[in-house]
Structures are given as C-alpha cells and as structure tokens.
Tab-separated table of C-alpha atoms and ligand atoms in Angstrom:
chain	number	residue	atom	x	y	z
A	247	MET	CA	124.667	67.634	16.396
A	248	ILE	CA	125.095	63.878	16.128
A	249	ASP	CA	126.007	61.414	18.899
A	250	GLN	CA	128.169	58.282	18.713
A	251	PHE	CA	125.315	56.328	17.098
A	252	GLN	CA	124.434	59.056	14.568
A	253	ARG	CA	121.386	60.209	16.535
A	254	PRO	CA	120.561	63.928	16.371
A	255	LEU	CA	119.436	65.976	19.365
A	256	HIS	CA	115.880	66.853	18.471
A	257	ASP	CA	113.739	66.805	21.639
A	258	LEU	CA	114.276	68.478	24.975
A	259	ARG	CA	112.250	67.539	28.034
A	260	ILE	CA	112.327	69.932	30.937
A	261	SER	CA	111.205	68.848	34.379
A	262	VAL	CA	109.804	72.000	35.958
A	263	THR	CA	109.146	70.579	39.423
A	264	ASP	CA	109.976	67.411	41.320
A	265	ARG	CA	106.711	67.695	43.299
A	266	CYS	CA	103.428	66.005	42.530
A	267	ASN	CA	99.951	65.811	44.043
A	268	PHE	CA	99.655	62.126	42.982
A	269	ARG	CA	101.567	59.161	44.331
A	270	CYS	CA	101.288	56.799	41.360
A	271	VAL	CA	102.433	53.378	42.460
A	272	TYR	CA	104.790	52.997	39.486
A	273	CYS	CA	106.383	56.443	39.854
A	274	MET	CA	106.258	58.018	43.332
A	275	PRO	CA	105.200	55.250	45.721
A	276	LYS	CA	104.069	56.591	49.095
A	277	GLU	CA	106.515	54.426	51.003
A	278	VAL	CA	109.365	56.378	49.403
A	279	PHE	CA	107.784	59.759	48.650
A	280	GLY	CA	106.121	60.169	52.041
A	281	LYS	CA	105.806	63.110	54.429
A	282	ASP	CA	109.527	63.076	55.182
A	283	PHE	CA	110.715	63.069	51.603
A	284	ALA	CA	112.994	66.041	50.933
A	285	PHE	CA	111.820	67.782	47.793
A	286	MET	CA	113.939	70.559	46.343
A	287	GLU	CA	114.061	74.025	47.811
A	288	ARG	CA	113.036	76.949	45.647
A	289	ASP	CA	116.551	78.246	44.983
A	290	GLU	CA	117.623	74.808	43.808
A	291	LEU	CA	115.097	74.889	40.973
A	292	LEU	CA	116.067	76.382	37.665
A	293	SER	CA	114.354	79.718	37.178
A	294	PHE	CA	112.201	80.255	34.078
A	295	GLU	CA	114.992	82.463	32.696
A	296	GLU	CA	117.537	79.679	33.184
A	297	MET	CA	115.247	77.120	31.541
A	298	THR	CA	114.614	79.439	28.621
A	299	ARG	CA	118.323	80.092	28.221
A	300	LEU	CA	119.057	76.364	28.000
A	301	ALA	CA	116.141	75.914	25.618
A	302	ARG	CA	117.324	78.777	23.400
A	303	ILE	CA	120.823	77.309	23.124
A	304	SER	CA	119.412	73.839	22.437
A	305	VAL	CA	117.084	75.194	19.765
A	306	ALA	CA	120.051	76.908	18.097
A	307	HIS	CA	121.635	73.448	17.892
A	308	GLY	CA	118.810	71.355	16.517
A	309	VAL	CA	116.073	71.001	19.125
A	310	GLU	CA	112.635	71.505	17.562
A	311	LYS	CA	110.405	70.088	20.230
A	312	ILE	CA	110.194	70.924	23.934
A	313	ARG	CA	108.075	69.017	26.416
A	314	LEU	CA	107.398	70.352	29.901
A	315	THR	CA	107.026	67.653	32.485
A	316	GLY	CA	107.874	66.794	36.078
A	317	GLY	CA	106.648	65.873	38.757
A	318	GLU	CA	103.377	67.541	37.958
A	319	PRO	CA	104.259	70.540	35.756
A	320	LEU	CA	101.017	72.394	36.536
A	321	LEU	CA	102.063	72.645	40.185
A	322	ARG	CA	104.885	75.021	39.221
A	323	LYS	CA	103.622	78.522	39.927
A	324	GLY	CA	103.288	80.746	36.869
A	325	ILE	CA	104.000	77.914	34.427
A	326	GLU	CA	102.165	79.792	31.678
A	327	GLU	CA	104.884	82.495	31.843
A	328	LEU	CA	107.481	79.843	31.022
A	329	VAL	CA	105.320	78.606	28.155
A	330	ALA	CA	105.143	82.146	26.768
A	331	MET	CA	108.935	82.559	27.025
A	332	LEU	CA	109.529	79.271	25.200
A	333	ALA	CA	106.906	80.055	22.590
A	334	ALA	CA	108.919	83.107	21.552
A	335	LEU	CA	111.910	80.933	20.541
A	336	ARG	CA	112.585	80.233	16.868
A	337	THR	CA	114.667	77.604	15.068
A	338	PRO	CA	117.700	78.886	13.109
A	339	ASP	CA	115.509	79.012	9.970
A	340	GLY	CA	112.793	80.996	11.756
A	341	ARG	CA	110.192	78.339	12.620
A	342	PRO	CA	108.379	78.240	15.977
A	343	ILE	CA	109.079	75.208	18.130
A	344	ASP	CA	106.621	72.526	19.088
A	345	ILE	CA	105.782	72.999	22.779
A	346	ALA	CA	103.946	70.241	24.605
A	347	MET	CA	103.279	69.200	28.178
A	348	THR	CA	102.649	65.933	29.990
A	349	THR	CA	100.276	66.316	32.924
A	350	ASN	CA	98.189	64.200	35.249
A	351	GLY	CA	95.225	66.415	34.358
A	352	SER	CA	94.285	67.159	37.961
A	353	VAL	CA	94.240	70.943	37.536
A	354	LEU	CA	94.316	71.183	33.761
A	355	ALA	CA	90.700	72.301	33.504
A	356	LEU	CA	91.626	75.454	35.436
A	357	LYS	CA	94.795	76.168	33.462
A	358	ALA	CA	94.042	75.045	29.906
A	359	ARG	CA	92.918	78.422	28.551
A	360	ALA	CA	95.895	80.330	30.013
A	361	LEU	CA	98.309	77.689	28.693
A	362	LYS	CA	96.812	77.829	25.223
A	363	ASP	CA	96.932	81.630	25.209
A	364	ALA	CA	100.581	81.504	26.308
A	365	GLY	CA	101.470	79.356	23.288
A	366	LEU	CA	101.234	75.748	24.420
A	367	LYS	CA	100.366	73.594	21.398
A	368	ARG	CA	99.181	70.347	22.932
A	369	VAL	CA	99.011	68.222	26.049
A	370	THR	CA	99.425	64.587	26.889
A	371	VAL	CA	97.256	63.567	29.816
A	372	SER	CA	97.971	60.498	31.924
A	373	LEU	CA	94.999	58.305	32.783
A	374	ASP	CA	95.492	54.719	33.906
A	375	SER	CA	91.904	53.523	34.177
A	376	LEU	CA	88.276	54.540	33.716
A	377	ASP	CA	87.304	52.530	36.728
A	378	ASP	CA	87.265	54.876	39.698
A	379	ALA	CA	88.435	52.345	42.272
A	380	THR	CA	91.343	51.227	40.091
A	381	PHE	CA	92.376	54.787	39.212
A	382	ARG	CA	92.169	55.959	42.831
A	383	ALA	CA	94.331	53.038	43.892
A	384	MET	CA	96.899	53.715	41.183
A	385	ASN	CA	97.251	57.443	41.867
A	386	ASP	CA	97.099	56.529	45.557
A	387	VAL	CA	95.592	59.868	46.594
A	388	LYS	CA	92.015	58.826	45.745
A	389	PHE	CA	91.819	61.229	42.797
A	390	PRO	CA	88.634	60.584	40.781
A	391	VAL	CA	88.496	59.721	37.083
A	392	ALA	CA	85.718	62.244	36.396
A	393	LYS	CA	87.965	65.241	37.063
A	394	VAL	CA	90.567	64.041	34.589
A	395	LEU	CA	87.872	63.407	31.968
A	396	ASN	CA	86.596	66.942	32.530
A	397	SER	CA	90.136	68.311	32.052
A	398	LEU	CA	90.374	66.432	28.765
A	399	ASP	CA	87.175	68.045	27.528
A	400	VAL	CA	88.271	71.525	28.557
A	401	ALA	CA	91.738	71.084	27.005
A	402	HIS	CA	90.117	69.899	23.794
A	403	SER	CA	87.628	72.768	23.739
A	404	VAL	CA	90.382	75.395	23.989
A	405	GLY	CA	92.322	73.734	21.149
A	406	LEU	CA	95.214	72.058	22.989
A	407	GLY	CA	95.396	69.202	20.525
A	408	PRO	CA	95.890	66.614	19.280
A	409	ILE	CA	95.548	65.306	22.826
A	410	LYS	CA	97.204	62.034	23.709
A	411	ILE	CA	96.329	59.918	26.709
A	412	ASN	CA	99.037	57.880	28.433
A	413	MET	CA	97.970	54.696	30.187
A	414	VAL	CA	100.798	52.940	32.013
A	415	LEU	CA	100.012	49.262	32.414
A	416	LYS	CA	100.902	47.301	35.489
A	417	ARG	CA	99.868	43.671	35.415
A	418	GLY	CA	97.235	42.798	37.979
A	419	GLN	CA	96.533	46.452	38.653
A	420	ASN	CA	94.871	47.905	35.541
A	421	ASP	CA	95.411	45.496	32.630
A	422	GLN	CA	91.803	44.335	32.976
A	423	ASP	CA	90.814	47.826	31.736
A	424	ILE	CA	92.694	47.740	28.422
A	425	VAL	CA	89.700	47.014	26.189
A	426	ALA	CA	87.347	49.290	28.151
A	427	MET	CA	89.783	52.196	27.710
A	428	ALA	CA	90.164	51.442	24.004
A	429	ARG	CA	86.407	51.261	23.555
A	430	HIS	CA	85.828	54.511	25.472
A	431	PHE	CA	88.297	56.579	23.449
A	432	LYS	CA	87.602	54.954	20.058
A	433	GLY	CA	86.056	57.481	17.710
A	434	THR	CA	86.951	60.465	19.942
A	435	PRO	CA	89.541	63.183	19.264
A	436	TYR	CA	91.864	61.584	21.850
A	437	ILE	CA	94.704	59.206	20.980
A	438	LEU	CA	95.147	56.557	23.627
A	439	ARG	CA	98.651	55.175	24.159
A	440	PHE	CA	99.494	52.111	26.189
A	441	ILE	CA	102.862	52.303	27.933
A	442	GLU	CA	104.858	49.385	29.264
A	443	PHE	CA	105.766	49.810	32.932
A	444	MET	CA	109.476	50.705	32.970
A	445	ASP	CA	112.231	49.975	35.443
A	446	VAL	CA	113.015	53.661	35.719
A	447	GLY	CA	114.316	54.980	39.057
A	448	SER	CA	114.992	52.837	42.098
A	449	SER	CA	111.741	53.219	44.020
A	450	ASN	CA	108.958	51.498	42.158
A	451	GLY	CA	109.897	47.872	42.842
A	452	TRP	CA	109.761	47.013	39.131
A	453	GLU	CA	109.709	43.388	38.094
A	454	MET	CA	109.502	41.982	34.598
A	455	GLY	CA	106.341	40.113	35.626
A	456	ASP	CA	104.573	43.472	36.127
A	457	VAL	CA	105.038	44.417	32.480
A	458	VAL	CA	102.176	43.880	30.038
A	459	PRO	CA	103.925	43.551	26.648
A	460	SER	CA	102.520	45.770	23.901
A	461	ALA	CA	102.030	42.729	21.665
A	462	GLU	CA	99.567	41.404	24.234
A	463	VAL	CA	97.775	44.766	24.408
A	464	VAL	CA	97.324	44.842	20.642
A	465	ALA	CA	96.126	41.214	20.605
A	466	ARG	CA	93.577	41.831	23.374
A	467	ILE	CA	92.110	44.888	21.654
A	468	ASN	CA	92.258	43.334	18.191
A	469	ALA	CA	90.186	40.379	19.367
A	470	GLU	CA	87.264	42.730	20.015
A	471	LEU	CA	87.999	45.850	17.977
A	472	PRO	CA	89.971	44.858	14.842
A	473	LEU	CA	93.199	46.791	14.265
A	474	GLU	CA	95.818	47.234	11.556
A	475	GLU	CA	99.306	48.702	11.910
A	476	VAL	CA	100.048	52.164	10.492
A	477	ALA	CA	103.399	53.579	9.408
A	478	PRO	CA	104.980	55.987	11.914
A	479	ASN	CA	104.396	59.723	11.434
A	480	LYS	CA	108.103	60.383	11.585
A	481	THR	CA	111.300	58.575	12.456
A	482	GLY	CA	112.251	58.673	16.110
A	483	GLU	CA	108.641	58.279	17.205
A	484	THR	CA	108.484	56.178	20.369
A	485	SER	CA	104.941	55.032	19.815
A	486	ARG	CA	103.886	52.385	17.260
A	487	ARG	CA	100.533	53.214	15.719
A	488	TRP	CA	97.559	50.925	15.125
A	489	ARG	CA	94.274	52.051	13.627
A	490	TYR	CA	90.802	50.607	13.916
A	491	ARG	CA	89.829	48.809	10.738
A	492	ASP	CA	86.441	50.529	10.815
A	493	GLY	CA	88.179	53.926	10.472
A	494	GLU	CA	87.311	55.134	13.979
A	495	GLY	CA	90.728	56.443	14.982
A	496	GLU	CA	93.928	54.910	16.289
A	497	ILE	CA	95.878	53.831	19.355
A	498	GLY	CA	99.596	53.824	20.123
A	499	VAL	CA	101.762	51.382	22.019
A	500	ILE	CA	105.034	52.361	23.653
A	501	SER	CA	107.141	49.262	24.131
A	502	SER	CA	110.065	50.663	26.096
A	503	VAL	CA	110.753	47.266	27.620
A	504	THR	CA	109.920	44.631	25.013
A	505	GLN	CA	111.002	46.553	21.891
A	506	SER	CA	113.435	49.300	22.676
A	507	PHE	CA	113.753	52.353	20.490
A	508	CYS	CA	117.226	53.511	21.588
A	509	HIS	CA	118.448	53.409	17.976
A	510	SER	CA	116.392	56.519	17.206
A	511	CYS	CA	116.364	58.206	20.624
A	512	SER	CA	116.884	61.917	20.070
A	513	ARG	CA	115.867	63.151	23.525
A	514	ALA	CA	117.768	65.000	26.220
A	515	ARG	CA	116.284	65.771	29.605
A	516	VAL	CA	116.902	68.626	32.000
A	517	SER	CA	116.059	67.888	35.618
A	518	THR	CA	114.349	70.366	37.916
A	519	ASP	CA	117.737	71.459	39.283
A	520	GLY	CA	119.356	71.868	35.890
A	521	LYS	CA	121.212	68.622	35.297
A	522	LEU	CA	121.344	67.376	31.738
A	523	PHE	CA	120.620	63.678	31.240
A	524	THR	CA	121.041	61.989	27.887
A	525	CYS	CA	119.127	58.866	28.951
A	526	LEU	CA	116.152	58.135	31.177
A	527	PHE	CA	118.184	55.439	32.873
A	528	ALA	CA	121.246	57.510	33.682
A	529	THR	CA	122.735	57.579	37.143
A	530	GLU	CA	124.459	60.933	36.780
A	531	GLY	CA	123.710	64.184	34.968
A	532	HIS	CA	125.790	67.138	33.847
A	533	ASP	CA	125.347	70.145	36.104
A	534	LEU	CA	124.358	72.977	33.774
A	535	ARG	CA	122.943	75.063	36.629
A	536	ALA	CA	126.400	75.303	38.205
A	537	LEU	CA	127.813	76.488	34.881
A	538	MET	CA	125.081	79.089	34.423
A	539	ARG	CA	125.240	80.363	37.979
A	540	GLY	CA	129.054	80.376	37.723
A	541	GLY	CA	128.772	82.971	34.953
A	542	CYS	CA	129.567	80.987	31.805
A	543	THR	CA	128.686	82.519	28.453
A	544	ASP	CA	126.161	81.192	25.933
A	545	GLU	CA	129.059	80.087	23.715
A	546	GLN	CA	130.608	78.103	26.571
A	547	LEU	CA	127.273	76.494	27.393
A	548	ALA	CA	126.747	75.569	23.760
A	549	GLU	CA	130.215	73.977	23.643
A	550	VAL	CA	129.440	71.880	26.733
A	551	LEU	CA	126.120	70.775	25.250
A	552	LYS	CA	127.756	69.841	21.951
A	553	GLN	CA	130.485	67.873	23.650
A	554	ILE	CA	128.061	65.949	25.888
A	555	TRP	CA	125.882	65.030	22.909
A	556	ARG	CA	128.864	64.101	20.683
A	557	GLU	CA	130.091	61.653	23.307
A	558	ARG	CA	126.668	60.096	23.975
A	559	THR	CA	126.509	56.296	23.739
A	560	ASP	CA	123.311	55.630	25.759
A	561	ARG	CA	121.174	52.640	24.786
A	562	TYR	CA	120.027	51.313	28.119
A	563	SER	CA	116.828	49.639	26.921
A	564	GLU	CA	118.691	47.734	24.218
A	565	LEU	CA	121.031	46.372	26.838
A	566	ARG	CA	118.458	46.215	29.647
A	567	SER	CA	119.171	42.848	31.230
A	568	ALA	CA	122.934	43.236	31.200
A	569	GLU	CA	122.727	46.822	32.430
A	570	THR	CA	120.258	46.074	35.213
A	571	GLY	CA	122.666	43.497	36.634
A	572	ARG	CA	125.665	45.790	36.281
A	573	LEU	CA	123.868	48.693	37.974
A	574	ARG	CA	122.671	46.538	40.854
A	575	ALA	CA	126.192	45.221	41.371
A	576	SER	CA	127.657	48.740	41.350
A	577	GLY	CA	125.168	49.919	43.993
A	578	LYS	CA	124.495	53.064	41.908
A	579	LYS	CA	120.987	54.476	42.011
A	580	ARG	CA	119.112	55.396	38.868
A	581	ILE	CA	117.430	58.760	38.912
A	582	GLU	CA	113.687	58.929	39.514
A	583	MET	CA	111.162	59.667	36.763
A	584	SER	CA	109.533	62.409	38.853
A	585	TYR	CA	112.890	64.225	39.051
A	586	ILE	CA	114.035	63.888	35.477
A	587	GLY	CA	110.607	64.021	33.810
A	588	GLY	CA	108.960	61.312	31.711
B	721	SAM	N1	102.905	64.127	36.282
B	721	SAM	C1	102.771	64.134	34.887
B	721	SAM	C2	101.998	62.937	34.406
B	721	SAM	O1	101.833	61.989	35.147
B	721	SAM	O2	101.575	62.968	33.256
B	721	SAM	C3	104.091	64.266	34.136
B	721	SAM	C4	105.263	63.489	34.660
B	721	SAM	S1	105.121	61.722	34.546
B	721	SAM	C5	106.664	61.215	35.219
B	721	SAM	C6	105.266	61.462	32.784
B	721	SAM	C7	104.754	60.156	32.246
B	721	SAM	O3	105.579	59.120	32.717
B	721	SAM	C8	103.351	59.814	32.682
B	721	SAM	O4	102.547	59.517	31.560
B	721	SAM	C9	103.526	58.611	33.558
B	721	SAM	O5	102.432	57.771	33.490
B	721	SAM	C10	104.787	57.996	32.981
B	721	SAM	N2	105.499	57.109	33.927
B	721	SAM	C11	105.875	57.384	35.185
B	721	SAM	N3	106.525	56.330	35.730
B	721	SAM	C12	106.567	55.369	34.765
B	721	SAM	C13	107.099	54.051	34.707
B	721	SAM	N4	107.716	53.502	35.738
B	721	SAM	N5	106.973	53.366	33.552
B	721	SAM	C14	106.344	53.906	32.475
B	721	SAM	N6	105.838	55.154	32.466
B	721	SAM	C15	105.927	55.877	33.600
B	722	SF4	FE1	102.977	62.317	39.636
B	722	SF4	FE2	103.034	61.890	37.038
B	722	SF4	FE3	104.586	60.447	38.656
B	722	SF4	FE4	101.971	60.072	38.730
B	722	SF4	S1	103.331	59.680	36.977
B	722	SF4	S2	103.310	60.330	40.518
B	722	SF4	S3	101.187	62.073	38.311
B	722	SF4	S4	104.750	62.600	38.288
B	723	SF4	FE1	116.668	56.810	24.948
B	723	SF4	FE2	117.905	55.820	27.107
B	723	SF4	FE3	115.320	55.249	26.639
B	723	SF4	FE4	117.233	54.186	25.081
B	723	SF4	S1	116.934	53.806	27.246
B	723	SF4	S2	115.304	55.114	24.384
B	723	SF4	S3	118.719	55.889	25.025
B	723	SF4	S4	116.178	57.285	27.081
C-alpha cells in the first residue's frame, strides 16, 4: 500500500487509553486536563478484540511494527492480554511483528515481567530530567525520578530491550539537563533520545521559542562528550543517530520541528475510540469503530484502510508555518497527543 507520496504503511500506533496518571506540561497540562475533564467511557474504547482485528488487517497489508501508547498504556486493565493477542499475529510471509510500547515508566516495574511473557519486545520510557525537582515539575504530579529509573532496570533485567529513553525538551524547563542526561546514560544499555517539543494538540501553549533545536542539543553534548553522526538503521527512522567517539554508545535526536521527516512517514495511528489518523497533526480521523460495530466484514474494512492510505497527502511538519496559520484561521482544533498516542 502506497500513499500519494509513495510512502508505504509500515507502522501502526494504537492508543489504548486516553487517561494518564501524569500531567506533563507539554502534553496534558492541568489547566486543561483537570478534575472536570471528560475522559472516555468504557464502551467508547475499542475492545482488545477490536484492536486486534484492526491490527490483523493492517498487518495483512504491510504493517510490520505496532506500538502501544496512549495516554499511559499501562493504565489500561489487562494490557498484557492485548500484547499476547497481537504477538500471535504474523506477516503474510509468516514473520512475527515487532511489538513495542511507549510508557511513562510509573508502573512498569510491576508489569515488565508479565508484558515480556506476553510477547512485548521492547519499551520506550519517557524521562525528561534526572533532577527530581525538574522532573516533578514537568510531570506535574510530583512523580519522582527514582521510580522511573527503577522501572528501567527491571525492564532491562527481564529483557525488554533495546530500551530507548525519550526526553522531550522545553526551553527554560529542562534544557539545562541535556548534558547531565547524556552523561548518565552514556555507556549503559539505554539509548537516550532528545525530542523537540511539538505543536501537537491545542492545549500545550506551544511556541517556537520553547523548542530546543536538535542541532543545539548535539552541539552542547559534543562540546563535552565528542560525537560523530551514524547512518540510520533503516529508512523511515524518525531519529538521527550520533555515537560517542570513545565507543561508549549512542544518542538519538528527533527533530520533528526543525527537520521534518514527513517524506518517509509510514505511520498510521488509531485513537482510543477507534479513529484512524494518518498524521499526528490531523483534525479529523476516520471512524473505524463505527464500521466495525456496524457489522462490516474484514474485506470491507481492508478496502476502507487501503483507500484512506492511497489518498493520504499528509506532510504537516514540512508545511508547518503555513499550516499553523491556516488551522488557526479555520478555528479547527488539532487532536491531542494523549488521545491519538505519541
Ligand atoms: N504516556 C506515555 C509516555 O509518556 O511515554 C505514552 C504516551 S506519550 C503521548 C508518548 C510520547 O510523546 C512521550 O515520549 C512524550 O514525551 C511525547 N510527547 C508528548 N507530548 C509531546 C509534545 N508536545 N512534543 C513532543 N513530544 C511529546
Ligand atoms: Fe501522560 Fe505521556 Fe502525556 Fe506525560 S507524555 S501526560 S506521561 S501521556
Ligand atoms: Fe508524519 Fe504528519 Fe508527522 Fe509529517 S507531520 S512526520 S506526515 S505524522
């Protein structure tokens, strides 16, 4: 399946819950996601069977990698059952699929073994600072760094690797910790990735001045811990790799804002309530839950999926400035990261 810019559908991200126990300032700010915020009701969520059905059809049409995300995916009850159902899927030529998860690590230590046994291959854990005060302020629920570090160790010990660590940078909030984070994870089994703060959703008050460009991140680390660029593992990889010249591992930078990678974007996202989005910056999704609950067959679902992907022209990040203006003028709201999954 190829879209209008010759991009295949290769990755599927499934948001398994819109809820989260953190209130990260760049994702679910408390002012918006407060006590009165209406999260989805249980019957609105896709069931594990519905998610697996969509995954199975997607895998039959080219998807080889599935990432579970959210919200906080580990808050969805029985998530390891979903992992086991997805792990049983095979590509048309009989290969297992690559199943990963992005998590804030808050309860990963408790769940890592069950997830591994169910067939999860690896996790990406978000951690924005090693400094407790900074991290507590960024997650805005006073969650301590030590618990996330413990989760990393447990996940590593049960074999959920290679483990990546996502650090979202917001200028003035945690950019002073860039080198300390690099130093801490240098020479460990963990691959640290620095992510530019994105203008996703409509809640996080994004401004260009908040973004720490990846080029600056690399320069700041390189000044103390010399780096050299490495070729990507595969095409379509969002992260650019840099390794330490002394051979002690590598870092990644994800430059969604300053160097877009739309030209190779092969990802589709399914929201918690079963809408298919072909771009993180979409304003509307395609309601696959309605089709499934309306009794459509697998063949019909596959046709819809093929048609949506064939018509896809998304390249928001490439057009960012023009699109941001157009969206603001139209009054349309972009969907939130916690709903569609990162
Ligand atoms: N709750 C899980 C977590 O935090 O890892 C999974 C969902 S979260 C939406 C997925 C990833 O998106 C996280 O690594 C998070 O840091 C990142 N993220 C959220 N909002 C972002 C933003 N505005 N810009 C860049 N990355 C963002
Ligand atoms: Fe929750 Fe993840 Fe968003 Fe933070 S980034 S609020 S942990 S969903
Ligand atoms: Fe993909 Fe949309 Fe992000 Fe471009 S802006 S990389 S098309 S999700």
